[in-house]
GROMACS .gro file of N, CA, C and O in nm:
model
  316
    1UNK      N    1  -9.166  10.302  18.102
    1UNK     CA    2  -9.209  10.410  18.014
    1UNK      C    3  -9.347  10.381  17.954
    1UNK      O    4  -9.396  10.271  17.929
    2UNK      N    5  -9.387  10.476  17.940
    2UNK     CA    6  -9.519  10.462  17.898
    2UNK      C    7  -9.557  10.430  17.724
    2UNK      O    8  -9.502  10.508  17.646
    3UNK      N    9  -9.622  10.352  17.678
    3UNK     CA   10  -9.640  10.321  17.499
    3UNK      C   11  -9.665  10.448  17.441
    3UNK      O   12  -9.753  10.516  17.494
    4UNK      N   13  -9.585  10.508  17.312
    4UNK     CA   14  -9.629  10.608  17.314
    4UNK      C   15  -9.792  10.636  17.212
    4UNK      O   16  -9.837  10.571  17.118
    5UNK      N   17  -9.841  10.750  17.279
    5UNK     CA   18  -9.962  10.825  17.257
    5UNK      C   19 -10.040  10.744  17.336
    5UNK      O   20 -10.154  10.716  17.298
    6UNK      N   21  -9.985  10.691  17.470
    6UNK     CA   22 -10.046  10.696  17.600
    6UNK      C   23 -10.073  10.794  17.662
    6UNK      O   24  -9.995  10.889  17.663
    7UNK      N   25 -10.240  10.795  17.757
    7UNK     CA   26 -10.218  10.923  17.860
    7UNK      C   27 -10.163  10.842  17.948
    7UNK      O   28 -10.148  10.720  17.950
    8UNK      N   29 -10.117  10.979  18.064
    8UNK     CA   30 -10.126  10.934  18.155
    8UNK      C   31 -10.201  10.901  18.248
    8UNK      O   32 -10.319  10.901  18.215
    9UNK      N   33 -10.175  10.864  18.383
    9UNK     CA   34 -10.322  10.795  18.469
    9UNK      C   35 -10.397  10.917  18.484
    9UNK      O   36 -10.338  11.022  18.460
   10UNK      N   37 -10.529  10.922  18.523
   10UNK     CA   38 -10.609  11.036  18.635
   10UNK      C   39 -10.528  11.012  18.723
   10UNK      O   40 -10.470  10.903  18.721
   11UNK      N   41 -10.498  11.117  18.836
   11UNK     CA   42 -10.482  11.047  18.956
   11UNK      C   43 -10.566  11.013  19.077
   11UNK      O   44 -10.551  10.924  19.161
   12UNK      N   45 -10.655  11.103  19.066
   12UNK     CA   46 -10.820  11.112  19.103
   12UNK      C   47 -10.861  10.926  19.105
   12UNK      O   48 -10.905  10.854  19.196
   13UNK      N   49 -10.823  10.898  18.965
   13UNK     CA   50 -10.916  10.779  18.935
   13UNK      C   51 -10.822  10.724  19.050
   13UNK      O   52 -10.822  10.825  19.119
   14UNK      N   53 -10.773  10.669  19.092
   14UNK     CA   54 -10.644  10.584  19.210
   14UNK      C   55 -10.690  10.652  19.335
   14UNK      O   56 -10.622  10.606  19.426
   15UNK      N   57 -10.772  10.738  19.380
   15UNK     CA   58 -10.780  10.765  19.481
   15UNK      C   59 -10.900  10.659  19.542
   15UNK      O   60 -11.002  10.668  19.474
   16UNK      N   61 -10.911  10.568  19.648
   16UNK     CA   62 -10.996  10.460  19.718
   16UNK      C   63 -11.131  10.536  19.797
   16UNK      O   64 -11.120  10.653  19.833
   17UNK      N   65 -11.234  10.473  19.816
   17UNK     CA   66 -11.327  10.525  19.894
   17UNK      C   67 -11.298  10.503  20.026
   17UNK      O   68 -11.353  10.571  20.113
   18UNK      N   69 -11.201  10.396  20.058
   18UNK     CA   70 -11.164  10.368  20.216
   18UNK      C   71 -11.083  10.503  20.273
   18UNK      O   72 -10.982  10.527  20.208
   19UNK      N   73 -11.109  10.593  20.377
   19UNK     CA   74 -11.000  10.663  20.403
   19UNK      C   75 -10.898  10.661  20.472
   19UNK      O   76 -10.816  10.752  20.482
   20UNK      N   77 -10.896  10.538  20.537
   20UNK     CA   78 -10.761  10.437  20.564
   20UNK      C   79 -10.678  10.420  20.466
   20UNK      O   80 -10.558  10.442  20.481
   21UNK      N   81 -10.726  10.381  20.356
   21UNK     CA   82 -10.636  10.309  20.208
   21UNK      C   83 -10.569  10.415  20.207
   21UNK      O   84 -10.449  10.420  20.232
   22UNK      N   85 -10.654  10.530  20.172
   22UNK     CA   86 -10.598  10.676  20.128
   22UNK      C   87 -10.479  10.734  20.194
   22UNK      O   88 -10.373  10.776  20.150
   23UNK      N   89 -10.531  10.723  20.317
   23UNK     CA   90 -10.405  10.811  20.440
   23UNK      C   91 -10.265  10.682  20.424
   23UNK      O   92 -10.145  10.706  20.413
   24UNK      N   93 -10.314  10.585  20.428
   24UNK     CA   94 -10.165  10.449  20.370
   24UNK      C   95 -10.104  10.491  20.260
   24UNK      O   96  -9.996  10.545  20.282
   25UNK      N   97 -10.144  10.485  20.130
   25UNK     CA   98 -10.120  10.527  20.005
   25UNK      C   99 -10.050  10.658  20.063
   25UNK      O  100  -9.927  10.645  20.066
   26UNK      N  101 -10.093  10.772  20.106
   26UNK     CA  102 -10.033  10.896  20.164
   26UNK      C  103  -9.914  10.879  20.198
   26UNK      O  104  -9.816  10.925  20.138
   27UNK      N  105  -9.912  10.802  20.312
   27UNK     CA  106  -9.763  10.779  20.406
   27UNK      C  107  -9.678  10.708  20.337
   27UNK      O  108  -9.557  10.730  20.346
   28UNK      N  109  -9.728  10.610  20.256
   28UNK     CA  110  -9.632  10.561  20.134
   28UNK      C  111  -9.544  10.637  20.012
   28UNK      O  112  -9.437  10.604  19.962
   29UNK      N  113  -9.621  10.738  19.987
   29UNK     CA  114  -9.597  10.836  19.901
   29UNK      C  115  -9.458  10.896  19.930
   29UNK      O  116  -9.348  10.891  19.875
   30UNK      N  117  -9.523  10.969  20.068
   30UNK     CA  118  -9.439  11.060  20.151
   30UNK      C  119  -9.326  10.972  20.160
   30UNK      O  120  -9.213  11.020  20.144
   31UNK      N  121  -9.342  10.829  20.188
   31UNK     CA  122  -9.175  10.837  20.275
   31UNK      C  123  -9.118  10.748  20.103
   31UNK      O  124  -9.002  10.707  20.105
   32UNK      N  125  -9.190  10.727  19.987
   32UNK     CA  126  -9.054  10.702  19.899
   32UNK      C  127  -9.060  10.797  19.775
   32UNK      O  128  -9.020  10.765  19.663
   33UNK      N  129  -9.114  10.918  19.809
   33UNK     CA  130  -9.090  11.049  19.707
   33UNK      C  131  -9.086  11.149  19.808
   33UNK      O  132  -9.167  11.241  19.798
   34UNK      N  133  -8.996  11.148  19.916
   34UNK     CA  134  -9.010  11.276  20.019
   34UNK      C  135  -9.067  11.463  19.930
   34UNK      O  136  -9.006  11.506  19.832
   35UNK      N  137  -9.131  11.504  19.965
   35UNK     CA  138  -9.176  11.652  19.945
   35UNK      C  139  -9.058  11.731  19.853
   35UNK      O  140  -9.075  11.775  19.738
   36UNK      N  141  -8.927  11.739  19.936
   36UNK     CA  142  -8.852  11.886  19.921
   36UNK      C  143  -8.790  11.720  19.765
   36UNK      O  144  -8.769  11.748  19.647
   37UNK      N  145  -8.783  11.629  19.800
   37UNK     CA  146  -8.640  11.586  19.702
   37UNK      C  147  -8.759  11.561  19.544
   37UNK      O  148  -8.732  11.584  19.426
   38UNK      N  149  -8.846  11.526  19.586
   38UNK     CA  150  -8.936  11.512  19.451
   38UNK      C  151  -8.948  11.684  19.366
   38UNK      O  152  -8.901  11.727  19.261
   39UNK      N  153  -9.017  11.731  19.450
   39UNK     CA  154  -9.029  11.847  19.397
   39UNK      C  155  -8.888  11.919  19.350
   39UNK      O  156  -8.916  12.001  19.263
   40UNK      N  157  -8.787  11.918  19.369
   40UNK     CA  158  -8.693  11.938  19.372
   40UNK      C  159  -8.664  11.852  19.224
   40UNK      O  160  -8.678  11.918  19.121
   41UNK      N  161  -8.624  11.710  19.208
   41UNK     CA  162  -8.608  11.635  19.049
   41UNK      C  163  -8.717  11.713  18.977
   41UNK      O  164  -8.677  11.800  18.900
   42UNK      N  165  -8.819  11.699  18.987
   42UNK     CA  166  -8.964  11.760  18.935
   42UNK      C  167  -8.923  11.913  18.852
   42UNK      O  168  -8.938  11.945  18.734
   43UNK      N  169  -8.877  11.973  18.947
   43UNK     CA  170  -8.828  12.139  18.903
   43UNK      C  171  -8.731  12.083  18.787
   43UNK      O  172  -8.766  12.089  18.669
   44UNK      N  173  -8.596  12.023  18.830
   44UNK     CA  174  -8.520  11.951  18.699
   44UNK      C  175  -8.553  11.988  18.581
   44UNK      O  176  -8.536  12.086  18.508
   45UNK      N  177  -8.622  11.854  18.579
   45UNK     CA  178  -8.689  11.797  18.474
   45UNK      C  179  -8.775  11.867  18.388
   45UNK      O  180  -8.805  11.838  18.272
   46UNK      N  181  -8.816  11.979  18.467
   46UNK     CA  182  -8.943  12.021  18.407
   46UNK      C  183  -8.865  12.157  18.294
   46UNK      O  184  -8.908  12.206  18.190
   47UNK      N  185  -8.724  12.189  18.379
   47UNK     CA  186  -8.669  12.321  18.356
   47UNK      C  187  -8.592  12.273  18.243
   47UNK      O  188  -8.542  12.361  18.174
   48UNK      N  189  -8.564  12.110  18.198
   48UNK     CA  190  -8.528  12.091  18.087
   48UNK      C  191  -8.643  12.113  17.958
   48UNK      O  192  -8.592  12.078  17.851
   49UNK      N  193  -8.743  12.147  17.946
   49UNK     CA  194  -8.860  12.104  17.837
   49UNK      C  195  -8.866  11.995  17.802
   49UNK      O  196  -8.849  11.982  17.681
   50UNK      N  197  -8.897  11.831  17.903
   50UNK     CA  198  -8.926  11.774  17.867
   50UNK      C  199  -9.070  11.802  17.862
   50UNK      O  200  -9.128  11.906  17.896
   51UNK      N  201  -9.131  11.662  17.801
   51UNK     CA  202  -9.294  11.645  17.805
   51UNK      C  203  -9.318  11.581  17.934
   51UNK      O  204  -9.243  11.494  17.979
   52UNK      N  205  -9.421  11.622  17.992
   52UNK     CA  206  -9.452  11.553  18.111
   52UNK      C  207  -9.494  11.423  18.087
   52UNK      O  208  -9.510  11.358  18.190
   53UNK      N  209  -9.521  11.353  17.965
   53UNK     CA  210  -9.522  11.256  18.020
   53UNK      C  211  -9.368  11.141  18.042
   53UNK      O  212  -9.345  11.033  18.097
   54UNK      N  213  -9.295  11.236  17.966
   54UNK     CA  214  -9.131  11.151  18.027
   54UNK      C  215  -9.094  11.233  18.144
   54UNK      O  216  -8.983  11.205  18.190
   55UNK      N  217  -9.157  11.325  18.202
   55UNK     CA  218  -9.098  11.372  18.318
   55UNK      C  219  -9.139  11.245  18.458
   55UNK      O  220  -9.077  11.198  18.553
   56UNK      N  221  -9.303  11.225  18.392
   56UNK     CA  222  -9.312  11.099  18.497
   56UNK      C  223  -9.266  11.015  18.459
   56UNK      O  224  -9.185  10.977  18.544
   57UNK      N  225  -9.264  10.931  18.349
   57UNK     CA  226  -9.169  10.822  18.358
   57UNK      C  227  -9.055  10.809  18.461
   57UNK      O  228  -9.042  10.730  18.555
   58UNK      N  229  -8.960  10.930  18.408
   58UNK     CA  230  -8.860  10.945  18.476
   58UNK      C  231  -8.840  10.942  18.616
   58UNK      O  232  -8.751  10.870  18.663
   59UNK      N  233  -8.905  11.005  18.680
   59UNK     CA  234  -8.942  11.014  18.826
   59UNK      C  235  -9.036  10.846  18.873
   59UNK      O  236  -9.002  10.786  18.975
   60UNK      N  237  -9.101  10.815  18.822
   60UNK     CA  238  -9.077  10.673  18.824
   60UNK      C  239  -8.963  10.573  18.833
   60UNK      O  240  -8.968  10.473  18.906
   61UNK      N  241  -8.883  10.597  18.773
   61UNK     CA  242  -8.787  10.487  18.771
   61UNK      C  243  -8.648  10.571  18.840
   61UNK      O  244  -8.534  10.524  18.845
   62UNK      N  245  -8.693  10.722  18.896
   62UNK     CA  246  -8.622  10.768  19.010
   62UNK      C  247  -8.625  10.715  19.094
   62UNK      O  248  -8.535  10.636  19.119
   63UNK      N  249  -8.716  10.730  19.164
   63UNK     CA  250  -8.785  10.653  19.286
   63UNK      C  251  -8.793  10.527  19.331
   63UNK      O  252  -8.768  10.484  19.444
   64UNK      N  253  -8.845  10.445  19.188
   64UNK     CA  254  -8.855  10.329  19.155
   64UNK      C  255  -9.020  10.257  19.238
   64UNK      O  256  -9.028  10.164  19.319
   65UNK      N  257  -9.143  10.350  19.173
   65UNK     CA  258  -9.236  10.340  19.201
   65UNK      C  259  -9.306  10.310  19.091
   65UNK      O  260  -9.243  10.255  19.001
   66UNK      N  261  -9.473  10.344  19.066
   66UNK     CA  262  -9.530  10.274  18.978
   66UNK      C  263  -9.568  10.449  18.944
   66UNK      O  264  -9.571  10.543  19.024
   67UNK      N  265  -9.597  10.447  18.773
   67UNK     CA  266  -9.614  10.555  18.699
   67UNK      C  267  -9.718  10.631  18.793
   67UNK      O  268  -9.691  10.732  18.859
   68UNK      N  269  -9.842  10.565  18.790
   68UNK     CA  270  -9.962  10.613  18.869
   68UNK      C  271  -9.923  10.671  19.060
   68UNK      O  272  -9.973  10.752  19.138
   69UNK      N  273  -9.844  10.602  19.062
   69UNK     CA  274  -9.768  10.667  19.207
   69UNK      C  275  -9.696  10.832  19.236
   69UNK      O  276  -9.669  10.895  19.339
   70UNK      N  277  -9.683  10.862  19.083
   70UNK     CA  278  -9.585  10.966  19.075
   70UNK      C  279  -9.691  11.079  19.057
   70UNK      O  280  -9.693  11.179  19.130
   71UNK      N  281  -9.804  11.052  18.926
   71UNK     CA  282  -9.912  11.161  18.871
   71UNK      C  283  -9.992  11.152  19.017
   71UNK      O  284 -10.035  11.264  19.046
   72UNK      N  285 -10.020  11.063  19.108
   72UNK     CA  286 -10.044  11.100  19.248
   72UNK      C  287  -9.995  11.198  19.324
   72UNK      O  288 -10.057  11.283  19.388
   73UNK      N  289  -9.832  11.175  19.310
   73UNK     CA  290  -9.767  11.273  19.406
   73UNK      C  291  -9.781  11.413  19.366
   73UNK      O  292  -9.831  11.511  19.421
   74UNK      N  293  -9.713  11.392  19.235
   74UNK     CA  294  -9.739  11.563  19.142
   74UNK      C  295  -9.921  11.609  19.200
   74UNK      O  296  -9.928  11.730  19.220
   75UNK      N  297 -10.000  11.565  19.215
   75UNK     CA  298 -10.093  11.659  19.230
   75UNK      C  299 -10.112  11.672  19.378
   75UNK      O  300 -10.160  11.784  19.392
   76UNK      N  301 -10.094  11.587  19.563
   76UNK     CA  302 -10.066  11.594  19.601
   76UNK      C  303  -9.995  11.724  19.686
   76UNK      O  304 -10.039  11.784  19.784
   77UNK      N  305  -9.876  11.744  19.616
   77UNK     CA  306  -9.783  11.832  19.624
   77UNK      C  307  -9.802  11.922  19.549
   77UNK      O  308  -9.735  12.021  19.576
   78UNK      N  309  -9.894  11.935  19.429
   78UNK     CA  310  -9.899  12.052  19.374
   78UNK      C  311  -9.793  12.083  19.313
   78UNK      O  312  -9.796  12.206  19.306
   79UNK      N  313  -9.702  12.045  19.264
   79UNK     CA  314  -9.553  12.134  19.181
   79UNK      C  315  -9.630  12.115  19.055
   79UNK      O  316  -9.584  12.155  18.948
   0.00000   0.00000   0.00000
């Protein structure tokens, strides 16, 4: 969880100038927050009124990835 009156990451800022790193980071994404099941918790979560920033937490320790992994995916995927 994040300390509170933390932001959260950019996700921009985590994106690499290599576009190897990038397309890795990508396929990593994809195969441990698949599309339909993220977006899918994401809808959840969101349809409870939490605050987004415990929605990522949460989906963090769904997954069991790193905070900055998740504000990646969310923009990514767009939900």
């Amino acid at each position: 969880p994040l300390p509170r009156g933390a932001d959260l990451p950019a996700p921009r800022a985590y994106k690499r100038e290599n576009a190897d790193e990038n397309d890795a980071d990508y396929f990593a994404a994809a195969l441990l927050m698949p599309r339909n099941s993220f977006r899918r918790v994401y809808t959840e979560l969101t349809q409870k009124g939490l605050h987004k920033k415990t929605i990522c937490s949460q989906l963090a320790r769904e997954y069991g990835v790193p905070l900055e992994s998740v504000t990646r995916r969310i923009e990514e995927i767009k939900v």
